Coordinates of C-alpha atoms and ligand atoms in Angstrom, one line a residue:
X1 CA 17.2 -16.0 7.5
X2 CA 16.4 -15.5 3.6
X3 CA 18.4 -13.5 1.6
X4 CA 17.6 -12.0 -2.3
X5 CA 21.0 -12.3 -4.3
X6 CA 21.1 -9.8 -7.2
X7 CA 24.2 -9.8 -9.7
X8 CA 23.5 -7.1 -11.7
X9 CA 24.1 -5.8 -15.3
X10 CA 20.7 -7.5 -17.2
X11 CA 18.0 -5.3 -19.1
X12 CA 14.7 -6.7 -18.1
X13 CA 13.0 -7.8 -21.1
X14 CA 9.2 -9.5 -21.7
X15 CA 5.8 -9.2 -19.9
X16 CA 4.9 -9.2 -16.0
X17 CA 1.5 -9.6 -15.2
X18 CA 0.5 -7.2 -12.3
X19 CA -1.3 -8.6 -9.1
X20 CA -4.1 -7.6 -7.2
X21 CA -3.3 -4.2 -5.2
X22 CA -2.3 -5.1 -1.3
X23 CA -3.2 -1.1 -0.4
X24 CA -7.0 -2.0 -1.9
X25 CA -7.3 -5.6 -0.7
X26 CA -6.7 -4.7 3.2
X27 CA -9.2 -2.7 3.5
X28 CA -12.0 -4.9 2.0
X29 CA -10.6 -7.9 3.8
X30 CA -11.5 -5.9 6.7
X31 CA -14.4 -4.5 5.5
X32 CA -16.0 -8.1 5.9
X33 CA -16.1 -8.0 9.5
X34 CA -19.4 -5.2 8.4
X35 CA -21.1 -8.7 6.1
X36 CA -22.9 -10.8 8.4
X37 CA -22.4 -13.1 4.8
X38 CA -19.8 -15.4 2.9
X39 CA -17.8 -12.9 0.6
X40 CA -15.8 -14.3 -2.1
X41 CA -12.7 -11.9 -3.1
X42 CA -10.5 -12.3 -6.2
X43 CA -7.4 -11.2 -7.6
X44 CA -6.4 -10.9 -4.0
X45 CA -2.0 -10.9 -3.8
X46 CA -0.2 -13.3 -1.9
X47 CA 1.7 -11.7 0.4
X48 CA 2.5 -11.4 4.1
X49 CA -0.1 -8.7 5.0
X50 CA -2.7 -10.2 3.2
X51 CA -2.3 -13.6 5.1
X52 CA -1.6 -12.1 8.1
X53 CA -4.8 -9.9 8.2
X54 CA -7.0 -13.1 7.4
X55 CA -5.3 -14.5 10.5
X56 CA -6.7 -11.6 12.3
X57 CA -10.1 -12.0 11.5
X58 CA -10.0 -15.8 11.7
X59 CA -8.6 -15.6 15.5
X60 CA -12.2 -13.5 15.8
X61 CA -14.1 -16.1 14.3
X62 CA -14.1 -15.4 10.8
X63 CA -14.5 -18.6 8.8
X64 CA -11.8 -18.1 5.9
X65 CA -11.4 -20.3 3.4
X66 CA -8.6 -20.4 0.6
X67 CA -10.5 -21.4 -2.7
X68 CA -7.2 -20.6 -4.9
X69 CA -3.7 -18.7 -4.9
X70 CA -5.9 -15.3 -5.3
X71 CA -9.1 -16.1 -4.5
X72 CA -10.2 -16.0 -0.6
X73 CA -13.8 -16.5 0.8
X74 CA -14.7 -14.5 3.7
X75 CA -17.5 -15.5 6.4
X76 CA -17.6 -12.9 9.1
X77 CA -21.2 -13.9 10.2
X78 CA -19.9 -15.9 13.6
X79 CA -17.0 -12.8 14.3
X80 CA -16.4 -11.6 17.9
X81 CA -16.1 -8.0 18.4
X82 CA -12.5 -6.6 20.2
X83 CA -11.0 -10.3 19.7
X84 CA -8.3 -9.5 17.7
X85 CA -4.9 -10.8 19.0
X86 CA -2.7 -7.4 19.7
X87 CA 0.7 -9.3 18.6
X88 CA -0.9 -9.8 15.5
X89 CA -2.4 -6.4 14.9
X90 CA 0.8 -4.3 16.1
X91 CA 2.4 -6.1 12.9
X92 CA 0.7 -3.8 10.0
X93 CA -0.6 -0.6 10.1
X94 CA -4.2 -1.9 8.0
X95 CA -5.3 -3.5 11.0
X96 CA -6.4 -0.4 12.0
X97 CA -9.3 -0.5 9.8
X98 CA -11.1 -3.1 12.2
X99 CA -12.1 0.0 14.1
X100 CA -14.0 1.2 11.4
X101 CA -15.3 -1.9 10.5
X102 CA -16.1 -2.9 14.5
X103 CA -17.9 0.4 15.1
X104 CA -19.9 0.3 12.4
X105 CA -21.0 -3.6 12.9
X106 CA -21.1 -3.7 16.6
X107 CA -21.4 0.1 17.6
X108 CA -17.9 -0.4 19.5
X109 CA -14.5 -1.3 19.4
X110 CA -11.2 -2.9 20.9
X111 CA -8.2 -3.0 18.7
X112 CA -4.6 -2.9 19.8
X113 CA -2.8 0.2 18.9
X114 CA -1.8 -0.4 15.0
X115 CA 2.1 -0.9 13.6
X116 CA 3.5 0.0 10.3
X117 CA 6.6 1.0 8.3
X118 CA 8.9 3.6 10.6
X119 CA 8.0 7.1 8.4
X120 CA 7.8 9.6 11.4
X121 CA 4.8 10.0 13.4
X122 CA 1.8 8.5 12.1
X123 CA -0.9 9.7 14.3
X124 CA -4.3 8.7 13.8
X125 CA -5.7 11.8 14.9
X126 CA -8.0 12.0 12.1
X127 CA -9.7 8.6 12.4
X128 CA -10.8 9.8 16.1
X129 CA -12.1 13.0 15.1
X130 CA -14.3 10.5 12.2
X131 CA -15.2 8.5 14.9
X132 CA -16.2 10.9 17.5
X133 CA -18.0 13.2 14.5
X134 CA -20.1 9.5 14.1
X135 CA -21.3 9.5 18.1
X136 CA -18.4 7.6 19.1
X137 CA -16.7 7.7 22.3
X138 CA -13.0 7.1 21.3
X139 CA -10.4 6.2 24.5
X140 CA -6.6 5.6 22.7
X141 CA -3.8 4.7 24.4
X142 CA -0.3 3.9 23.2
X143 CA -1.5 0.0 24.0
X144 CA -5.0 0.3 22.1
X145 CA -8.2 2.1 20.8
X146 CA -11.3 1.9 22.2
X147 CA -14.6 3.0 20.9
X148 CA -18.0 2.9 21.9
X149 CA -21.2 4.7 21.7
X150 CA -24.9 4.1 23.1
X151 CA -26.7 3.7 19.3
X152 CA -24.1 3.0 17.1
X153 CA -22.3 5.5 14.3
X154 CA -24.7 8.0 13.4
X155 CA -24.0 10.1 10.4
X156 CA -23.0 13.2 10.2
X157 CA -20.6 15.6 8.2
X158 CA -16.9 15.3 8.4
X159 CA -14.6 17.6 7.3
X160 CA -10.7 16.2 7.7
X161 CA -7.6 18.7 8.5
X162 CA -5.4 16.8 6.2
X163 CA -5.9 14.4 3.1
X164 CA -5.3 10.9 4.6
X165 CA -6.1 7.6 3.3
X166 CA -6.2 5.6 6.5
X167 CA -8.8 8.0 7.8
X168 CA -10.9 8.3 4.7
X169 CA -11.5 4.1 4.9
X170 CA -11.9 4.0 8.9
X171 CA -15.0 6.2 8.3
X172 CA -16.1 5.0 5.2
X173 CA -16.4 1.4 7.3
X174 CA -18.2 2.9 10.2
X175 CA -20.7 4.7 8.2
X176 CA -22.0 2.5 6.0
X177 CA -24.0 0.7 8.3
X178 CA -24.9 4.1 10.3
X179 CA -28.4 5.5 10.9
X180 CA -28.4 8.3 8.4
X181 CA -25.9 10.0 5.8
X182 CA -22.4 10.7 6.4
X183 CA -20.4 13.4 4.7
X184 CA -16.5 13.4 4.0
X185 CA -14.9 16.3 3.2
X186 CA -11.5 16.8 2.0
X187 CA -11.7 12.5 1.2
X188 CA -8.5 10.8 -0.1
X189 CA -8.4 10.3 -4.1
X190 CA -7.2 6.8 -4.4
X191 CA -7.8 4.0 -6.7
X192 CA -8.2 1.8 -3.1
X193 CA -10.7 3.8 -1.7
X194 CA -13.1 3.9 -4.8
X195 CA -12.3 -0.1 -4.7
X196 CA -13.7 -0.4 -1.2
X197 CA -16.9 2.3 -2.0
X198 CA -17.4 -0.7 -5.1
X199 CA -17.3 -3.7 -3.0
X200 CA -19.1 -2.2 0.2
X201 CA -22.0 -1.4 -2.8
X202 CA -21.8 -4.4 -4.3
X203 CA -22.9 -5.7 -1.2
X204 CA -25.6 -2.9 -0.7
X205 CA -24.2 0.0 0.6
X206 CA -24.5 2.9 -0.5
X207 CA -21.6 5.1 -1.1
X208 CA -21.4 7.8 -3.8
X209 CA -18.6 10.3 -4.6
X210 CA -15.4 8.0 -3.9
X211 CA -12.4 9.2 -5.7
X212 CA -13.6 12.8 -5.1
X213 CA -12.9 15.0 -2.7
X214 CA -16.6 14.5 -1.3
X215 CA -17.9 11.5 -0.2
X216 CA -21.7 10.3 0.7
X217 CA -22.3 7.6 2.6
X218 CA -26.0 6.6 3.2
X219 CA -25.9 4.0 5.9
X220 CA -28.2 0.9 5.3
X221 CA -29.5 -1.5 8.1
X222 CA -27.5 -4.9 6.8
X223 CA -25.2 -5.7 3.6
X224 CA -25.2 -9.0 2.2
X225 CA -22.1 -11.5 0.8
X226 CA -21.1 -10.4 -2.8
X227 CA -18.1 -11.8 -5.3
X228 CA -15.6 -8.9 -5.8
X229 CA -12.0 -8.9 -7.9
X230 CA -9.6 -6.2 -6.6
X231 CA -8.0 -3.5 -8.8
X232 CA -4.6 -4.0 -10.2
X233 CA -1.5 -3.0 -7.9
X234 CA -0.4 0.3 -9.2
X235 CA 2.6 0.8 -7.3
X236 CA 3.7 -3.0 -7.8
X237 CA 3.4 -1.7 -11.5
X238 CA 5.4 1.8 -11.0
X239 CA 7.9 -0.7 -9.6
X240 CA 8.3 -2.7 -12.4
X241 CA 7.9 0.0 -15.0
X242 CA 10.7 2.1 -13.3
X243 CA 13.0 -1.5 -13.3
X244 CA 12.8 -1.5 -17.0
X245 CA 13.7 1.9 -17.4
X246 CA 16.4 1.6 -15.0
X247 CA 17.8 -1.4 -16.5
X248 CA 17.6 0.1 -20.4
X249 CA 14.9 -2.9 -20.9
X250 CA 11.8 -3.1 -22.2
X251 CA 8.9 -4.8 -20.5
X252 CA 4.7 -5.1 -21.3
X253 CA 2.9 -5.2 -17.8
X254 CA -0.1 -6.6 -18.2
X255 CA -3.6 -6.5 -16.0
X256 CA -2.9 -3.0 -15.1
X257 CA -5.1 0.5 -15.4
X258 CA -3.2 3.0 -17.0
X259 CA -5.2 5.6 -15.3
X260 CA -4.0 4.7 -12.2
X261 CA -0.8 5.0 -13.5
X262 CA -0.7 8.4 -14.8
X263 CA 1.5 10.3 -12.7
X264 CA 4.3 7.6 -12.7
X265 CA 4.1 7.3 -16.8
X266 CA 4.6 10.8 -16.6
X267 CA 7.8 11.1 -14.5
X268 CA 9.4 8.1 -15.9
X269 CA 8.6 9.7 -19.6
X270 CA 10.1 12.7 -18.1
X271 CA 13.5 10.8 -17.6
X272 CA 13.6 9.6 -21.6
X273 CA 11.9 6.3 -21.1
X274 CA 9.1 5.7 -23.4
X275 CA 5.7 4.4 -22.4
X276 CA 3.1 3.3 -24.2
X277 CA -0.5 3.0 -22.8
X278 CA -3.1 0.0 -23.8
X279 CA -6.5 -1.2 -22.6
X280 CA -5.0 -3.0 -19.7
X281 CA -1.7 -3.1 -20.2
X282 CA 1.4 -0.6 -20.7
X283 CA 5.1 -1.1 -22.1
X284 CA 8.2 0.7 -20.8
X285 CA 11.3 1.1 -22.6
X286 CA 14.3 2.2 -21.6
X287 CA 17.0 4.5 -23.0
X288 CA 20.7 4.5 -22.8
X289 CA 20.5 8.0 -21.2
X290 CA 18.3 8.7 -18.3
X291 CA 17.4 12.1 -17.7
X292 CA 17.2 14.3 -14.5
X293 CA 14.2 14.9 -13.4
X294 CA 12.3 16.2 -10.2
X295 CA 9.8 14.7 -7.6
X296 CA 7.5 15.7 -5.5
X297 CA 5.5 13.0 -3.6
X298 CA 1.5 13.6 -3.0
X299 CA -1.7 12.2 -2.0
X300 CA -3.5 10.6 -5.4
X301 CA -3.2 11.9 -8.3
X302 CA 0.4 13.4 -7.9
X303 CA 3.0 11.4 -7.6
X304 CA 2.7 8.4 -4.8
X305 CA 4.9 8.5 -2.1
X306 CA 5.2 4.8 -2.3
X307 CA 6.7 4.8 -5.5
X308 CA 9.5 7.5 -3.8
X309 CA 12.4 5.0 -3.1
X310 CA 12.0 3.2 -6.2
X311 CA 12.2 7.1 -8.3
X312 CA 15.6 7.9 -6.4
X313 CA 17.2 5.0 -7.9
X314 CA 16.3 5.7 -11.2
X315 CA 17.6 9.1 -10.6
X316 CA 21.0 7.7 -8.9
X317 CA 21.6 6.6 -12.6
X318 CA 20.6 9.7 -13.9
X319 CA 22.8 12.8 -15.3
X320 CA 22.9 15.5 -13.1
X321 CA 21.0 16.7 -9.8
X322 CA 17.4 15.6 -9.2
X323 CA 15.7 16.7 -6.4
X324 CA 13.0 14.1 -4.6
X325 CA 10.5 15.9 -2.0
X326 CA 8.8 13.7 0.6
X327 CA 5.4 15.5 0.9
X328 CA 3.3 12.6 2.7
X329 CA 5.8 11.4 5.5
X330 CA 7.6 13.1 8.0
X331 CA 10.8 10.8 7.1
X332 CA 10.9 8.5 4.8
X333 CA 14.5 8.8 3.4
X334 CA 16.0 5.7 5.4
X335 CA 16.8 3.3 2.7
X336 CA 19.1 6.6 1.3
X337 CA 21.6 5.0 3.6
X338 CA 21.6 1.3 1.9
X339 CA 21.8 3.3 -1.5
X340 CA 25.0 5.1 -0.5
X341 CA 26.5 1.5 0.3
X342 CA 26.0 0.8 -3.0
X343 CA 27.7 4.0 -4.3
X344 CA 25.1 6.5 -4.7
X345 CA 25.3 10.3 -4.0
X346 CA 22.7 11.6 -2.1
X347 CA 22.6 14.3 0.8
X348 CA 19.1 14.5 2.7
X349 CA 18.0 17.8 4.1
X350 CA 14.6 17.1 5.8
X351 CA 11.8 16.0 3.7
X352 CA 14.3 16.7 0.4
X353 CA 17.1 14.2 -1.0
X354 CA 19.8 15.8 -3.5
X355 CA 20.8 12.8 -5.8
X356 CA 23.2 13.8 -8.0
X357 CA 22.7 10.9 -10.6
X358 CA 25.5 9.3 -13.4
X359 CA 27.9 7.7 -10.0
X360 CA 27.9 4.2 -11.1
X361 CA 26.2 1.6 -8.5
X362 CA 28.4 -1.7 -7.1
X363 CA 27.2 -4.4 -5.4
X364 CA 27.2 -4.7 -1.6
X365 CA 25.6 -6.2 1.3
X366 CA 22.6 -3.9 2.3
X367 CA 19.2 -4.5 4.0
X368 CA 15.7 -3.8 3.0
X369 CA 14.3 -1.5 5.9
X370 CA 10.8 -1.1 5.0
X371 CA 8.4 -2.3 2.0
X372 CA 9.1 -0.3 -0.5
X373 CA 12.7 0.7 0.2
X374 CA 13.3 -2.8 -0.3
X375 CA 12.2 -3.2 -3.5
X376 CA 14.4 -0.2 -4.6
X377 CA 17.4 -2.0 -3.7
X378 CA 16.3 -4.6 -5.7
X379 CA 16.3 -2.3 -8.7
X380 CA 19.6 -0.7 -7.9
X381 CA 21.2 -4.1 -7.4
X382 CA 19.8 -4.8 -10.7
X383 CA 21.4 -1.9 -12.5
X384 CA 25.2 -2.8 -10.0
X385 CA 28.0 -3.5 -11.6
X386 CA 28.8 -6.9 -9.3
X387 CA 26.6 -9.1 -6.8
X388 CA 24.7 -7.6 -4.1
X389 CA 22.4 -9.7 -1.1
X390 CA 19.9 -8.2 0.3
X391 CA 18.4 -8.6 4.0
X392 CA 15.4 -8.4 5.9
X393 CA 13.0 -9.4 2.6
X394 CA 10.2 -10.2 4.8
X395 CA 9.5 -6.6 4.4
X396 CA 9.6 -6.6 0.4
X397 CA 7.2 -9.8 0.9
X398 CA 5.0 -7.7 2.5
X399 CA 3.7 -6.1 -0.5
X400 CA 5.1 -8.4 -3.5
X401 CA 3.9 -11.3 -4.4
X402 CA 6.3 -13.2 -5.9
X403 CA 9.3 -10.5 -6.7
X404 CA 12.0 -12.8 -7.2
X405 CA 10.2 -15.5 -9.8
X406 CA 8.6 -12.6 -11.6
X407 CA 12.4 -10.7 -12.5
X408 CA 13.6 -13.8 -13.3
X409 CA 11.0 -14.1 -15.7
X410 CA 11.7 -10.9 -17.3
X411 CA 15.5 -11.8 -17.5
X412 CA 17.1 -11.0 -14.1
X413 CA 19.9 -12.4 -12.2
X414 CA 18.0 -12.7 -9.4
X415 CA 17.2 -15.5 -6.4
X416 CA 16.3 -16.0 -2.7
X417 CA 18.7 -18.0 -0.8
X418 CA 17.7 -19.3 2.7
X419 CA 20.8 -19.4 5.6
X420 CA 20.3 -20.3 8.9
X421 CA 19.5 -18.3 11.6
Ligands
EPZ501 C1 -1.7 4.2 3.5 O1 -1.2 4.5 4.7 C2 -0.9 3.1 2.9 N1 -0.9 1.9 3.7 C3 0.6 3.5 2.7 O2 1.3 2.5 2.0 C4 0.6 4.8 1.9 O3 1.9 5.3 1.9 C5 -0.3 5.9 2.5 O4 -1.7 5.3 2.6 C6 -0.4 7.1 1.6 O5 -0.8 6.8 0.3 C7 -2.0 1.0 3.5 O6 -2.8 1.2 2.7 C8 -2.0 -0.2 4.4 P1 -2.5 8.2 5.4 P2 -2.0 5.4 5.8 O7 -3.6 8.0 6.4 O8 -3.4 5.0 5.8 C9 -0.8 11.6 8.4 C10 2.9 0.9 1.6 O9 4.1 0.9 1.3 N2 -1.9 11.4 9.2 O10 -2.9 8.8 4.1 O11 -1.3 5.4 7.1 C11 0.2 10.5 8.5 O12 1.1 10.7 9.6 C12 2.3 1.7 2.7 O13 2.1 0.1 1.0 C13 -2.2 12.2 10.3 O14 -1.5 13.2 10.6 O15 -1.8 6.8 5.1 C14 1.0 10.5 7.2 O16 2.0 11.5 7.4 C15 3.3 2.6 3.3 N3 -3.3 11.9 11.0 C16 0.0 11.0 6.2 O17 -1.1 11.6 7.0 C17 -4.2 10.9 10.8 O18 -5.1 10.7 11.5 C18 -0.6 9.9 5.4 O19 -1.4 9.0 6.1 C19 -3.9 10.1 9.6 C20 -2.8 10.3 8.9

């Protein structure tokens, strides 16, 4: 079993440069099964759901081929429609864009129901109702998804009940190859999904409106292999901008988009840190006294919910009350549990945590228990007075590539130790 062993007390000091974003790289990985080509991707992070996904799609018949640390090529020409392995795909919830992709290649689809971090309910409710608006004939079952149709996706206007990002892509793959233009209404906002509308049209789609509200998608008859570099990580950048701030550093992250950035600059700013904004870089510093401050998690541009854990443990060092408000999850306050181990104050009342900041943090034994709540006790354990170990970082390996070697680099007492099972 591998451990990460923090002992805390150093400012982070010097540059990070930020990896490719895992939320934007899924999704185009996937979107390959559409290519009947070779794609080459860049900037691509290396981390567990990235290699994991290009498992899945070489069990399928995907020729994949690793031309550097970052850099994958991608030849879907030879894939297999429904021949995903299910163990595989129940491991990450981004599997679940081979439906898109399989409908919109094939004009069917067989995918074992999808997995993901434990936040509530996560019903894919939405991606149905895309599918079903496209001609599809969707059977799901708490084993798998099936979809098929007698043409193929045909387009059509889709308006979803909810802003959801999962839901946004599944269509966005299905349509692109569809006999005529497809509508989304009410789309997701992200950086990721503008990423994908660039690389499906870079390999002749034709997708207008991403990172609106209003998507057009005029399906074309074939795309064709293409080069394409993902965006910067924004969230593996929050992260490490909210470290240095929480740790009274100061730290230049380089390779980012400060754009993408904006609400998270804003908060931290909020809190007395300063941050200044470059081309393609920012630097964070911190101040002896962090402020209180308020959060209130939303679908791009408000604040990102995957930045919430890592935000509450800035605010555990805080003075006063902050108040953090999950708006995207039905729960995802679990790690609030680890953080009172370490000696934080924090009371939960549904989709609101209470932190009442300035209680000093001490090392102790506590376990990462999804992605992002991992990462947060990273950055507590940073700013503990004493050692703490932290379990389960498969999870945080999910996401990060290369968390431990990258704080070290900035100045952190920080290493992965490996104990037998
Ligand atoms: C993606 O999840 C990300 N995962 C998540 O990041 C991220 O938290 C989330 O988007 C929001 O930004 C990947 O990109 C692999 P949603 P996804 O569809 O697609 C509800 C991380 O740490 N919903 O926007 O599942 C759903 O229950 C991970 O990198 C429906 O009700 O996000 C949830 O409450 C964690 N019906 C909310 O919408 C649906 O059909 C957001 O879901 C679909 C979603």
């Amino acid at each position: 079993m591998d451990k990460i062993i923090v002992r805390g007390g150093a400012s982070l000091h010097g540059s990070v440069e930020i990896s490719g974003m895992k939320n934007a790289a899924l999704p185009i990985i996937y979107a390959c099964v559409l290519v009947e080509d070779k794609c080459v991707i860049e900037n691509v992070p290396d981390v567990r759901d990235v290699a994991l996904s290009l498992n899945i799609l070489r069990d399928m018949g995907a020729k994949i081929t690793k031309l550097s640390k970052n850099t994958v090529e991608i030849d879907c020409t030879e894939i297999s429609c429904g021949m995903s392995h299910p163990e595989l795909v129940r491991k990450i919830r981004a599997s679940y864009y081979l439906l898109g992709s399989e409908f919109g290649r094939f004009g069917e689809a067989k995918v074992a129901y999808p997995g993901g971090c434990d936040f509530g309910g996560r019903p894919i409710d939405q991606h149905i109702k895309g599918f079903e608006a496209l001609g599809g004939k969707v059977k799901a079952d708490c084993d798998k998804v099936e979809i098929s149709s007698e043409y193929g996706p045909k387009g059509t206007n889709i308006f979803f009940d909810i802003v959801t990002v999962g839901a946004t892509i599944n269509v966005m793959l299905a349509a692109a190859l569809a006999e005529g233009t497809t509508i989304i209404e009410n789309a997701a906002r992200e950086p990721h999904i503008v990423d994908l509308a660039n690389f499906l049209n870079t390999c002749g789609a034709r997708i207008s409106g991403a990172g609106t509200d209003v998507i057009k998608i005029k399906g074309v008859n074939s795309l064709h292999g293409c080069t394409y570099a993902i965006i910067p990580d924004m969230i593996e950048a929050g992260t490490y901008m909210v470290a240095a701030a929480a740790t009274g550093g100061c730290v230049k992250l380089t390779n980012v988009i400060p754009k993408h950035l904006e609400s998270v600059s804003s908060k931290i700013e909020e809190t007395g840190a300063i941050v200044d904004e470059y081309d393609d870089s920012v630097v964070v510093t911190g101040r002896d006294v962090i402020r209180k401050a308020n959060v209130k998690t939303h679908p791009y541009p408000g604040f990102p919910t995957d930045m919430q854990p890592q935000m509450a443990v800035l605010l555990c060092l805080a003075n006063g009350v902050s108040y953090v408000s999950e708006g995207v999850y039905e729960k995802r306050f679990r790690y609030v549990e680890e953080l009172k181990r370490m000696g934080a104050s924090i009371k939960v009342d549904g989709r609101t945590a209470v932190i009442e900041g300035g209680k000093p943090l001490h090392g102790a034994d506590v376990r990462a228990v999804d992605l992002r709540a991992g990462v947060a006790m990273i950055i507590a354990a940073l700013c503990a007075e004493g050692t703490t170990e932290i379990s389960d970082i498969h999870l945080i390996e999910r996401g990060y590539d290369d968390v431990v070697g990258k704080l070290r680099e900035m100045g952190a007492d920080i290493e992965k130790v490996s104990y037998p099972d």
